[in-house]
Short mmCIF file of C-alpha atoms in Angstrom, two decimals:
data_model
loop_
_atom_site.label_atom_id
_atom_site.label_comp_id
_atom_site.label_asym_id
_atom_site.label_seq_id
_atom_site.Cartn_x
_atom_site.Cartn_y
_atom_site.Cartn_z
CA UNK A 1 -33.05 -51.98 111.35
CA UNK A 2 -34.65 -48.85 111.66
CA UNK A 3 -37.19 -48.16 108.39
CA UNK A 4 -37.33 -44.73 107.50
CA UNK A 5 -39.42 -43.16 105.58
CA UNK A 6 -37.79 -42.49 102.44
CA UNK A 7 -36.22 -45.79 101.97
CA UNK A 8 -37.13 -47.70 98.79
CA UNK A 9 -37.42 -52.11 99.28
CA UNK A 10 -37.64 -54.29 96.53
CA UNK A 11 -36.80 -57.90 96.69
CA UNK A 12 -33.49 -59.72 95.47
CA UNK A 13 -32.33 -61.10 92.57
CA UNK A 14 -32.86 -64.07 94.40
CA UNK A 15 -35.50 -64.24 95.98
CA UNK A 16 -38.74 -65.92 93.92
CA UNK A 17 -42.28 -64.19 94.95
CA UNK A 18 -45.60 -65.70 93.46
CA UNK A 19 -49.19 -65.02 95.16
CA UNK A 20 -51.85 -68.13 95.49
CA UNK A 21 -55.14 -67.02 95.96
CA UNK A 22 -54.51 -64.69 98.33
CA UNK A 23 -50.99 -65.98 100.25
CA UNK A 24 -47.40 -65.43 98.63
CA UNK A 25 -45.07 -68.03 98.10
CA UNK A 26 -41.58 -66.82 98.35
CA UNK A 27 -38.68 -69.18 97.57
CA UNK A 28 -35.42 -68.37 97.81
CA UNK A 29 -32.83 -69.47 95.09
CA UNK A 30 -30.14 -69.26 97.78
CA UNK A 31 -30.75 -72.04 99.95
CA UNK A 32 -34.05 -73.17 98.02
CA UNK A 33 -36.34 -72.88 100.99
CA UNK A 34 -39.99 -71.95 100.47
CA UNK A 35 -42.03 -69.63 102.79
CA UNK A 36 -45.54 -68.87 102.62
CA UNK A 37 -46.97 -65.00 103.70
CA UNK A 38 -50.19 -64.55 104.81
CA UNK A 39 -52.46 -61.73 102.63
CA UNK A 40 -51.03 -58.95 105.35
CA UNK A 41 -47.33 -59.70 104.41
CA UNK A 42 -48.09 -60.69 100.57
CA UNK A 43 -49.96 -57.20 99.93
CA UNK A 44 -46.66 -55.61 101.04
CA UNK A 45 -44.49 -57.41 98.74
CA UNK A 46 -46.73 -56.59 96.17
CA UNK A 47 -45.49 -53.19 96.88
CA UNK A 48 -41.88 -53.85 96.63
CA UNK A 49 -41.37 -52.56 93.46
CA UNK A 50 -38.40 -50.74 93.77
CA UNK A 51 -39.33 -47.39 92.88
CA UNK A 52 -42.10 -46.58 95.88
CA UNK A 53 -40.38 -45.58 99.08
CA UNK A 54 -41.95 -46.65 102.59
CA UNK A 55 -43.87 -43.61 102.52
CA UNK A 56 -45.59 -44.46 98.93
CA UNK A 57 -45.85 -47.96 100.12
CA UNK A 58 -47.84 -47.06 103.62
CA UNK A 59 -49.71 -45.05 101.40
CA UNK A 60 -50.62 -47.41 98.97
CA UNK A 61 -50.88 -50.50 102.09
CA UNK A 62 -53.53 -48.17 103.76
CA UNK A 63 -55.85 -47.53 100.67
CA UNK A 64 -56.18 -51.68 100.08
CA UNK A 65 -57.29 -52.58 103.16
CA UNK A 66 -58.46 -49.81 103.43
CA UNK A 67 -56.91 -48.86 107.53
CA UNK A 68 -55.89 -45.65 108.35
CA UNK A 69 -52.00 -45.09 107.79
CA UNK A 70 -51.18 -44.45 111.32
CA UNK A 71 -52.73 -47.40 112.26
CA UNK A 72 -50.60 -49.63 109.52
CA UNK A 73 -47.41 -47.74 109.45
CA UNK A 74 -45.92 -49.54 112.89
CA UNK A 75 -46.86 -52.97 111.22
CA UNK A 76 -45.35 -52.21 107.36
CA UNK A 77 -42.52 -51.18 109.26
CA UNK A 78 -42.09 -54.12 111.23
CA UNK A 79 -42.02 -56.57 108.28
CA UNK A 80 -40.17 -54.58 106.06
CA UNK A 81 -37.12 -54.73 108.93
CA UNK A 82 -37.66 -58.85 109.30
CA UNK A 83 -37.15 -58.77 105.28
CA UNK A 84 -34.30 -57.28 105.80
CA UNK A 85 -32.92 -58.84 108.29
CA UNK A 86 -33.58 -62.10 106.73
CA UNK A 87 -31.46 -60.75 103.54
CA UNK A 88 -34.52 -61.17 101.18
CA UNK A 89 -34.19 -57.35 100.40
CA UNK A 90 -32.07 -54.57 98.85
CA UNK A 91 -32.45 -51.41 100.72
CA UNK A 92 -31.93 -47.76 99.26
CA UNK A 93 -32.27 -44.44 99.86
CA UNK A 94 -34.51 -42.05 97.72
CA UNK A 95 -32.26 -38.91 96.50
#
């Protein structure tokens, strides 16, 4: 999936997300599988509130990790694409 700056990502209703220390725990209610996310993945998922577009997620993520947006952009876009391919997120475009 090509991730665009004006897309808005949010976790699907059947995906539960919790944080335990600095790792994220994802529980897929559909297949009852548990996944863990590292600190990077956890930080990105926290920003998927259904209101921020990809541009805003990258900006906020770069502030969290004190890294330039240009350095993090590809990683964030790749991670969002992976979440989409797994069926964990809904995507809409800003108007």
